[in-house]
Coordinates of C-alpha atoms (C1' of nucleotides) in Angstrom, one line a residue:
Chain A
M1 CA -16.4 50.6 349.9
T2 CA -16.3 54.1 348.5
T3 CA -19.6 55.1 346.9
R4 CA -18.6 55.4 343.2
A5 CA -19.9 58.6 341.9
R6 CA -20.7 57.7 338.4
R7 CA -20.7 61.1 336.8
P8 CA -18.3 61.7 334.0
Q9 CA -19.6 61.3 330.6
R10 CA -17.7 59.4 327.9
R11 CA -15.5 61.0 325.3
N12 CA -17.4 61.5 322.1
Q13 CA -14.6 60.4 319.8
V14 CA -13.4 57.0 320.7
L15 CA -9.8 56.4 321.6
S16 CA -7.7 54.7 318.9
R17 CA -4.5 52.7 319.1
E18 CA -2.8 55.0 316.7
Q19 CA -3.8 58.0 318.6
I20 CA -2.2 56.6 321.8
I21 CA 1.0 55.6 320.0
D22 CA 1.3 59.1 318.3
T23 CA 0.8 60.9 321.5
A24 CA 3.3 58.6 323.2
V25 CA 5.9 59.4 320.5
E26 CA 5.3 63.1 321.0
M27 CA 5.8 62.9 324.7
L28 CA 8.9 60.8 324.3
D29 CA 10.4 63.4 321.9
A30 CA 9.6 66.2 324.2
G31 CA 10.9 64.7 327.4
G32 CA 12.7 61.5 326.9
E33 CA 11.8 58.1 328.1
S34 CA 11.2 59.2 331.6
A35 CA 8.5 61.7 330.5
L36 CA 6.2 58.9 329.2
T37 CA 4.3 57.9 332.3
I38 CA 1.0 56.2 332.1
R39 CA -0.4 59.0 334.2
A40 CA 0.9 61.8 332.0
L41 CA -0.5 59.9 329.0
T42 CA -4.0 59.5 330.4
E43 CA -4.1 63.1 331.4
R44 CA -3.0 64.2 327.9
L45 CA -5.6 62.1 326.3
S46 CA -8.2 62.8 328.9
T47 CA -8.9 59.2 329.7
G48 CA -8.0 56.5 332.3
S49 CA -5.4 53.9 332.5
G50 CA -7.8 51.2 331.7
A51 CA -8.2 52.5 328.2
I52 CA -4.5 52.6 327.6
Y53 CA -3.9 49.1 328.8
Y54 CA -6.9 47.9 326.7
H55 CA -5.4 49.4 323.5
V56 CA -1.7 49.0 323.8
G57 CA -0.9 46.9 326.8
T58 CA 1.8 47.7 329.3
R59 CA 4.2 50.6 329.1
D60 CA 7.0 48.4 327.9
E61 CA 4.8 47.2 325.0
L62 CA 3.9 50.7 324.2
L63 CA 7.6 51.7 324.0
D64 CA 8.2 48.7 321.6
T65 CA 5.3 49.6 319.5
A66 CA 6.4 53.2 319.3
T67 CA 9.9 52.0 318.2
E68 CA 8.4 49.9 315.6
T69 CA 6.4 52.7 314.2
V70 CA 9.2 55.1 313.9
I71 CA 11.8 52.6 312.6
G72 CA 9.3 51.2 310.2
A73 CA 8.7 54.6 308.7
A74 CA 12.4 55.2 308.4
L75 CA 12.9 51.8 306.7
A76 CA 10.3 52.6 304.1
T77 CA 12.5 55.5 302.7
R78 CA 13.7 54.8 299.1
P79 CA 16.2 56.6 297.0
A80 CA 14.9 59.3 294.7
G81 CA 15.2 58.9 291.0
T82 CA 15.2 55.7 289.0
A83 CA 18.5 53.9 288.9
A84 CA 19.9 53.5 292.4
T85 CA 23.1 51.4 293.1
P86 CA 23.0 49.1 296.1
G87 CA 25.4 51.6 297.7
D88 CA 22.8 54.3 297.2
E89 CA 20.1 52.1 298.8
I90 CA 22.3 51.5 301.8
R91 CA 23.2 55.2 302.2
V92 CA 19.6 56.3 302.0
V93 CA 18.4 53.8 304.6
A94 CA 21.3 54.5 306.9
L95 CA 20.7 58.2 306.7
A96 CA 17.0 57.7 307.3
L97 CA 17.8 55.8 310.5
F98 CA 20.3 58.5 311.5
D99 CA 17.7 61.2 311.1
A100 CA 15.1 59.1 312.9
I101 CA 17.3 58.8 316.0
A102 CA 18.3 62.5 315.8
A103 CA 14.5 63.3 315.9
H104 CA 13.7 60.7 318.5
Q105 CA 16.7 60.4 320.9
W106 CA 15.0 57.9 323.1
L107 CA 15.4 55.4 320.3
A108 CA 19.1 55.0 321.0
T109 CA 18.6 52.8 324.0
R110 CA 15.2 51.4 323.0
L111 CA 16.6 50.1 319.7
S112 CA 19.3 48.1 321.5
L113 CA 16.8 46.6 323.8
Q114 CA 14.5 45.7 321.0
I115 CA 17.3 44.0 319.0
I116 CA 18.6 42.1 322.0
R117 CA 15.3 40.9 323.4
N118 CA 13.3 40.3 320.2
P119 CA 15.4 39.1 317.1
V120 CA 12.2 38.0 315.5
G121 CA 10.3 41.3 315.8
P122 CA 9.6 43.6 312.9
V123 CA 12.4 46.1 313.9
T124 CA 15.3 43.5 313.9
V125 CA 14.1 41.6 310.9
G126 CA 13.1 44.8 309.0
I127 CA 16.5 46.4 309.4
F128 CA 18.3 43.2 308.5
E129 CA 16.2 42.5 305.4
R130 CA 16.4 46.1 304.1
I131 CA 20.2 46.3 304.5
G132 CA 21.1 42.8 303.8
G133 CA 19.1 42.7 300.7
Q134 CA 21.6 44.9 299.1
V135 CA 24.8 43.0 299.7
G136 CA 24.2 40.5 297.0
A137 CA 24.0 43.3 294.4
L138 CA 27.2 44.7 295.9
G139 CA 29.1 41.7 294.6
V140 CA 29.6 40.0 298.0
P141 CA 29.7 36.2 297.5
R142 CA 26.6 34.3 298.8
A143 CA 28.6 32.6 301.5
S144 CA 29.4 35.9 303.1
W145 CA 26.1 37.5 302.9
F146 CA 25.3 37.1 306.6
D147 CA 28.7 38.4 307.7
A148 CA 28.5 41.4 305.4
A149 CA 25.0 42.3 306.5
S150 CA 26.0 41.9 310.2
T151 CA 28.9 44.3 309.7
L152 CA 26.8 46.9 308.1
V153 CA 23.9 46.6 310.5
H154 CA 26.3 46.7 313.5
Y155 CA 28.1 49.8 312.2
I156 CA 25.0 51.7 311.2
L157 CA 23.0 51.1 314.4
G158 CA 26.2 51.7 316.6
A159 CA 27.0 55.0 314.9
V160 CA 23.4 56.1 314.8
S161 CA 22.9 55.3 318.5
Q162 CA 26.1 57.0 319.6
N163 CA 25.2 60.1 317.7
A164 CA 22.0 60.6 319.5
R165 CA 22.3 63.6 321.8
I166 CA 21.2 65.0 325.0
E167 CA 18.5 63.1 326.7
G168 CA 18.6 64.5 330.3
D169 CA 21.5 66.8 331.2
T170 CA 24.8 65.6 329.7
S171 CA 26.2 65.7 333.3
G172 CA 28.1 69.0 333.6
I173 CA 28.3 70.1 330.1
D174 CA 26.0 72.9 329.0
P175 CA 22.5 71.4 329.2
S176 CA 19.9 72.6 326.7
G177 CA 22.4 73.9 324.2
D178 CA 22.2 72.9 320.6
R179 CA 24.4 70.8 318.6
D180 CA 27.4 73.1 317.9
E181 CA 27.6 74.3 321.5
F182 CA 27.6 70.7 322.5
F183 CA 30.6 69.8 320.4
D184 CA 32.3 73.0 321.5
A185 CA 31.9 72.1 325.1
A186 CA 32.9 68.5 324.5
S187 CA 36.1 69.4 322.6
T188 CA 37.0 72.0 325.1
A189 CA 36.7 69.4 327.9
W190 CA 38.8 67.0 325.8
Q191 CA 41.5 69.7 325.5
G192 CA 41.6 69.8 329.3
L193 CA 42.6 66.1 329.5
D194 CA 46.1 65.2 330.5
P195 CA 48.1 65.1 327.3
E196 CA 50.4 62.5 328.6
A197 CA 47.6 60.0 329.2
Y198 CA 45.4 61.0 326.3
P199 CA 47.7 61.8 323.3
F200 CA 45.2 60.7 320.8
M201 CA 42.4 62.8 322.1
H202 CA 44.6 65.8 321.9
A203 CA 45.6 65.0 318.4
I204 CA 42.0 64.9 317.2
V205 CA 40.4 67.6 319.2
G206 CA 40.6 70.0 316.2
Q207 CA 38.9 67.6 313.9
M208 CA 36.3 66.9 316.5
R209 CA 35.4 70.6 316.6
E210 CA 35.1 71.0 312.8
H211 CA 33.6 67.6 311.8
D212 CA 30.1 66.9 310.5
D213 CA 28.2 64.0 312.0
R214 CA 26.5 62.9 308.8
E215 CA 29.5 63.2 306.6
Q216 CA 31.6 61.2 309.1
F217 CA 28.8 58.6 309.2
L218 CA 28.9 58.3 305.5
T219 CA 32.7 58.1 305.5
G220 CA 32.3 55.0 307.8
I221 CA 29.8 53.4 305.4
A222 CA 32.2 54.0 302.5
V223 CA 35.0 52.4 304.4
I224 CA 32.9 49.3 305.0
L225 CA 31.5 49.1 301.5
D226 CA 35.1 49.3 300.3
G227 CA 36.2 46.6 302.6
L228 CA 33.3 44.3 301.7
T229 CA 34.4 44.2 298.1
H230 CA 37.5 42.3 299.2
L231 CA 35.5 39.6 301.1
C232 CA 36.5 36.3 299.8
Chain B
M1 CA 5.5 61.1 365.9
T2 CA 6.7 57.6 366.1
T3 CA 9.0 57.1 369.1
R4 CA 12.3 56.2 367.5
A5 CA 13.6 53.0 369.2
R6 CA 17.3 53.4 368.9
R7 CA 18.5 49.9 369.2
P8 CA 20.4 48.4 366.3
Q9 CA 24.1 48.3 366.8
R10 CA 26.6 49.3 364.1
R11 CA 28.2 46.9 361.6
N12 CA 31.7 45.9 362.7
Q13 CA 33.2 46.2 359.3
V14 CA 32.6 49.5 357.6
L15 CA 30.8 49.7 354.3
S16 CA 33.1 50.6 351.5
R17 CA 32.4 52.2 348.0
E18 CA 34.0 49.3 346.3
Q19 CA 31.9 46.8 348.2
I20 CA 28.8 48.5 347.1
I21 CA 29.9 48.7 343.5
D22 CA 30.9 45.0 343.5
T23 CA 27.6 43.9 345.0
A24 CA 25.7 46.0 342.6
V25 CA 27.5 44.4 339.6
E26 CA 26.7 41.0 341.0
M27 CA 23.1 41.9 341.3
L28 CA 23.0 43.4 337.8
D29 CA 24.6 40.2 336.3
A30 CA 22.2 38.0 338.1
G31 CA 18.9 39.8 337.2
G32 CA 19.5 42.6 334.8
E33 CA 19.1 46.3 335.4
S34 CA 15.7 46.0 337.0
A35 CA 17.1 43.7 339.7
L36 CA 19.3 46.5 341.0
T37 CA 16.9 48.4 343.4
I38 CA 18.1 50.4 346.3
R39 CA 16.0 48.3 348.6
A40 CA 17.4 45.0 347.4
L41 CA 20.9 46.5 347.7
T42 CA 20.4 47.6 351.2
E43 CA 19.0 44.3 352.2
R44 CA 21.9 42.4 350.6
L45 CA 24.5 44.6 352.4
S46 CA 22.5 44.7 355.6
T47 CA 22.4 48.4 355.7
G48 CA 20.1 51.3 355.0
S49 CA 19.7 53.6 352.0
G50 CA 21.5 56.4 353.7
A51 CA 24.7 54.6 353.6
I52 CA 24.3 53.9 349.9
Y53 CA 23.6 57.4 349.0
Y54 CA 26.5 58.6 351.2
H55 CA 29.0 56.4 349.3
V56 CA 27.9 56.3 345.7
G57 CA 25.1 58.8 345.2
T58 CA 21.9 58.0 343.3
R59 CA 21.1 54.8 341.6
D60 CA 21.9 56.3 338.2
E61 CA 25.3 57.3 339.5
L62 CA 25.8 53.8 340.8
L63 CA 25.0 52.4 337.4
D64 CA 27.5 54.7 335.8
T65 CA 30.1 53.9 338.2
A66 CA 29.5 50.2 337.7
T67 CA 29.8 50.7 334.0
E68 CA 33.1 52.5 334.4
T69 CA 34.5 49.9 336.5
V70 CA 33.7 47.0 334.1
I71 CA 34.7 48.9 331.0
G72 CA 37.8 50.2 332.6
A73 CA 39.0 46.6 333.4
A74 CA 38.2 45.5 329.8
L75 CA 40.1 48.4 328.4
A76 CA 43.2 47.5 330.4
T77 CA 43.6 44.3 328.4
R78 CA 46.8 44.0 326.4
P79 CA 47.9 41.6 323.8
A80 CA 50.1 38.8 325.0
G81 CA 53.6 38.4 323.8
T82 CA 56.0 41.2 322.8
A83 CA 55.5 42.5 319.3
A84 CA 51.9 43.3 318.6
T85 CA 50.7 45.0 315.5
P86 CA 48.1 47.8 315.8
G87 CA 45.6 45.3 314.3
D88 CA 46.3 43.0 317.2
E89 CA 45.8 45.7 319.7
I90 CA 42.5 46.6 318.3
R91 CA 41.3 43.0 318.1
V92 CA 42.3 42.4 321.7
V93 CA 40.5 45.4 323.1
A94 CA 37.5 44.7 320.9
L95 CA 37.2 41.1 322.1
A96 CA 37.7 42.3 325.7
L97 CA 34.7 44.6 325.2
F98 CA 32.8 41.8 323.5
D99 CA 33.4 39.5 326.5
A100 CA 32.6 42.2 329.0
I101 CA 29.2 42.7 327.6
A102 CA 28.6 38.9 327.2
A103 CA 29.3 38.7 330.9
H104 CA 27.3 41.7 331.9
Q105 CA 24.5 42.1 329.5
W106 CA 23.1 45.1 331.3
L107 CA 26.0 47.0 329.8
A108 CA 24.4 47.0 326.3
T109 CA 21.9 49.8 327.1
R110 CA 24.0 51.5 329.8
L111 CA 27.0 51.9 327.5
S112 CA 24.9 53.8 324.9
L113 CA 23.5 56.1 327.7
Q114 CA 26.9 56.9 329.0
I115 CA 28.4 57.7 325.6
I116 CA 25.4 59.9 324.7
R117 CA 25.2 61.7 328.0
N118 CA 28.8 62.0 329.0
P119 CA 31.3 62.4 326.2
V120 CA 33.9 63.6 328.7
G121 CA 33.6 60.6 331.1
P122 CA 36.2 57.9 331.5
V123 CA 34.2 55.4 329.5
T124 CA 33.8 57.5 326.3
V125 CA 37.3 59.0 326.4
G126 CA 38.9 55.7 327.5
I127 CA 37.4 53.7 324.6
F128 CA 38.2 56.4 322.1
E129 CA 41.8 56.8 323.3
R130 CA 42.5 53.1 323.4
I131 CA 41.2 52.4 319.9
G132 CA 42.1 55.6 318.3
G133 CA 45.6 55.4 319.5
Q134 CA 46.2 52.6 317.0
V135 CA 45.0 54.1 313.8
G136 CA 48.2 56.2 313.3
A137 CA 50.3 53.0 313.3
L138 CA 47.8 51.5 310.9
G139 CA 49.0 54.0 308.2
V140 CA 45.9 56.2 308.4
P141 CA 46.8 59.8 307.5
R142 CA 46.6 62.2 310.4
A143 CA 43.7 64.2 308.8
S144 CA 41.5 61.1 308.9
W145 CA 42.3 59.9 312.4
F146 CA 39.0 61.1 313.8
D147 CA 37.0 59.5 311.0
A148 CA 38.8 56.2 311.3
A149 CA 38.5 56.1 315.1
S150 CA 34.9 56.9 315.0
T151 CA 34.2 54.2 312.4
L152 CA 36.0 51.5 314.5
V153 CA 34.4 52.6 317.8
H154 CA 30.9 52.8 316.2
Y155 CA 31.3 49.4 314.8
I156 CA 32.8 47.7 317.8
L157 CA 30.3 49.2 320.3
G158 CA 27.4 48.6 317.9
A159 CA 28.3 44.9 317.4
V160 CA 29.1 44.3 321.0
S161 CA 25.8 45.8 322.2
Q162 CA 23.7 43.9 319.6
N163 CA 25.4 40.6 320.6
A164 CA 24.3 40.9 324.2
R165 CA 21.7 38.3 324.9
I166 CA 18.7 37.6 327.1
E167 CA 17.9 40.3 329.6
G168 CA 14.4 39.5 330.6
D169 CA 12.4 37.1 328.5
T170 CA 13.2 37.5 324.8
S171 CA 9.5 37.7 324.2
G172 CA 8.2 34.4 323.2
I173 CA 11.4 32.6 322.4
D174 CA 12.6 30.1 324.9
P175 CA 13.6 32.1 327.9
S176 CA 16.5 30.9 330.0
G177 CA 18.0 28.7 327.3
D178 CA 21.6 29.0 326.5
R179 CA 23.3 30.4 323.5
D180 CA 22.8 27.6 320.9
E181 CA 19.2 27.1 321.8
F182 CA 18.7 30.8 321.4
F183 CA 20.0 30.8 317.8
D184 CA 18.2 27.7 316.9
A185 CA 14.9 29.3 318.0
A186 CA 15.7 32.5 316.3
S187 CA 16.6 30.9 313.0
T188 CA 13.6 28.7 313.2
A189 CA 11.5 31.8 313.7
W190 CA 13.2 33.4 310.8
Q191 CA 12.4 30.5 308.6
G192 CA 8.8 31.0 309.4
L193 CA 8.8 34.4 307.8
D194 CA 7.1 35.0 304.5
P195 CA 9.7 34.3 301.8
E196 CA 8.2 36.8 299.4
A197 CA 8.6 39.7 301.8
Y198 CA 11.8 38.5 303.4
P199 CA 14.0 36.8 300.7
F200 CA 17.2 37.8 302.3
M201 CA 16.4 36.4 305.7
H202 CA 15.6 33.1 304.1
A203 CA 18.8 33.1 302.1
I204 CA 20.9 33.5 305.2
V205 CA 19.0 31.5 307.8
G206 CA 21.4 28.6 307.3
Q207 CA 24.5 30.8 307.9
M208 CA 22.7 32.2 310.9
R209 CA 22.4 28.8 312.5
E210 CA 26.0 27.9 312.0
H211 CA 27.8 31.1 312.6
D212 CA 30.0 32.0 315.5
D213 CA 29.5 35.4 317.0
R214 CA 33.2 36.1 317.8
E215 CA 34.3 35.1 314.4
Q216 CA 31.8 37.2 312.7
F217 CA 32.8 40.1 314.9
L218 CA 36.4 39.7 313.9
T219 CA 35.4 39.5 310.3
G220 CA 33.7 42.8 310.6
I221 CA 36.8 44.3 312.1
A222 CA 38.9 42.9 309.3
V223 CA 36.6 44.5 306.7
I224 CA 36.9 47.9 308.4
L225 CA 40.7 47.6 308.9
D226 CA 40.9 46.8 305.2
G227 CA 38.7 49.7 304.2
L228 CA 40.8 52.0 306.4
T229 CA 44.0 51.4 304.4
H230 CA 42.3 53.1 301.5
L231 CA 41.4 56.2 303.3
C232 CA 42.8 59.2 301.5
Chain C
dC1 C1' -36.3 47.0 323.3
dC2 C1' -33.1 43.9 325.2
dA3 C1' -29.0 41.1 326.0
dC4 C1' -24.4 41.0 325.3
dA5 C1' -19.6 42.4 324.1
dT6 C1' -16.7 46.2 323.9
dT7 C1' -14.6 50.1 325.8
dT8 C1' -13.9 53.4 329.4
dG9 C1' -12.4 56.2 333.7
dG10 C1' -10.9 55.7 338.1
dT11 C1' -9.5 53.5 342.5
dA12 C1' -6.3 50.7 344.9
dC13 C1' -2.0 48.6 345.9
dA14 C1' 2.7 47.2 346.0
dG15 C1' 7.0 48.9 345.0
dC16 C1' 10.3 52.3 343.6
dG17 C1' 14.2 56.2 344.2
dA18 C1' 15.3 59.8 347.0
dT19 C1' 15.3 62.9 351.1
dC20 C1' 15.9 63.6 355.7
dC21 C1' 17.5 63.0 360.3
dA22 C1' 18.7 61.2 364.9
dA23 C1' 21.6 58.0 366.6
dA24 C1' 26.0 55.5 366.5
dT25 C1' 30.6 55.5 365.6
dT26 C1' 35.2 57.3 364.6
dA27 C1' 38.8 60.8 364.6
dG28 C1' 41.0 64.6 366.4
dT29 C1' 42.5 67.8 370.2
dG30 C1' 43.8 69.1 374.7
Chain D
dC1 C1' 41.8 60.1 379.5
dA2 C1' 37.6 63.3 378.4
dC3 C1' 35.2 65.9 375.2
dT4 C1' 33.9 67.6 370.8
dA5 C1' 33.5 67.6 365.8
dA6 C1' 33.2 65.0 361.7
dT7 C1' 31.9 61.0 359.6
dT8 C1' 28.9 57.2 358.8
dT9 C1' 24.8 54.5 359.4
dG10 C1' 19.9 52.6 359.5
dG11 C1' 15.3 53.5 358.9
dA12 C1' 11.1 56.3 358.4
dT13 C1' 8.8 59.0 355.2
dC14 C1' 7.3 61.2 350.8
dG15 C1' 5.8 61.5 346.2
dC16 C1' 5.6 59.0 342.3
dT17 C1' 5.4 54.9 339.4
dG18 C1' 3.2 50.7 336.6
dT19 C1' -0.6 48.0 336.5
dA20 C1' -4.5 44.8 338.2
dC21 C1' -9.1 45.3 338.8
dC22 C1' -13.8 46.8 338.5
dA23 C1' -18.3 48.9 337.8
dA24 C1' -20.3 51.9 334.7
dA25 C1' -21.0 53.6 330.0
dT26 C1' -21.3 52.7 325.3
dG27 C1' -21.8 50.2 321.1
dT28 C1' -24.0 46.2 318.5
dG29 C1' -26.9 42.6 316.7
dG30 C1' -31.2 40.4 317.0

DNA sequence: CCACATTTGGTACAGCGATCCAAATTAGTG
DNA sequence: CACTAATTTGGATCGCTGTACCAAATGTGG
């Protein structure tokens, strides 16, 4: 119907899959999952949607690929120095995952999706292999390897996801504030709760204000590693 | 412009907030998060979008409300019998959450979102209060209450989210199959992995096939409860 | 130079959440 | 009972989305 005006010249440098993924990650980091639209992506890359779909498929596949890229990089982290205990290995990977989600908050929900939907994908398998590979050296008997690995993975991914912060507006609480302000606001709000109905929250509101996320995360890992040594 | 033909008579039974939420939960259970569209909801309730927005606000708020409803019900679960140890209390709530997510898989991602975005909401606070309220009776010293509660909550929510199954198509693996088929397919796929690169996955593929989700979940809780007793 | 496969930019379409508003209903007041 | 104000409803509309599709532009091998 419409007379196609065939004007625009091609880009001189061909579009690559990596380039698209990197740009997608940047946009996700900057504005959360809702900021990654195909249209915004095509505009940013000065191309059309056809090229995107040709290289990376649908938006959902692009999100999966972005997740794989970031998680894969985190999983490649190794302890510095020469002699690392299995505990060291686990702590290093766990912290790498922690930092990855801190840097890319959109991972919190995407990671769950990926693990639920694709237990054979590189993300699920990679995490499991990397963490589980240490439990033998920890002294866990072979029959309990799967249980031990599951416990660690569940805790690590749970903690890491729940520590992601502020995608969107945190409904009511100070929006774009940074980490300390966030915890201040949260603990203040906790203090406002009915002490009769929420005695525990009142008991810990002070610790909430002073605590350090990473230290608390490592404490949890220490608790589990300790508990694992008693696995029959 | 268009001459508004004002024909249709009113519904005899007024629309209620609960009715909308219940219907929303049904639709979410049946088809996952993507199945809950405002349009489908209005059609199912034979109403218009105005009524929905009047009663429950935006789609996002409706999802939050649905989450609160389901989680709130799960948190109300109490141990049967008279004398329950703190360990019993924790196991009962944990299993209630486990079953809630098994029955409503869409919760897996929604729960993360809610905890991240709204640390003052009834979901976050409710879970924390319910679980944390037990750690004192467990013998954990007061100074470690927050750490202990965090560890438990992180593990429980992590495990529970990662055990949700099959929203959508599980990419490649048998789609609408039930639980056993799912694990069979997954473990078979794991077996196909390169044994050099994934020695751990090969070592546990047998346990994977035979394991029981709920038992494994409880094993993890036992490990943590054990570890918590050694918290300084 | 040509034929063919690859890669691109852009259009079109169906569907979405949300806003808005006039009409329909109910509740309140005298 | 009548009349008004507040509540509640259904639907039209808007701007935006993902993506299927296509013709043109580019690269490639003979």
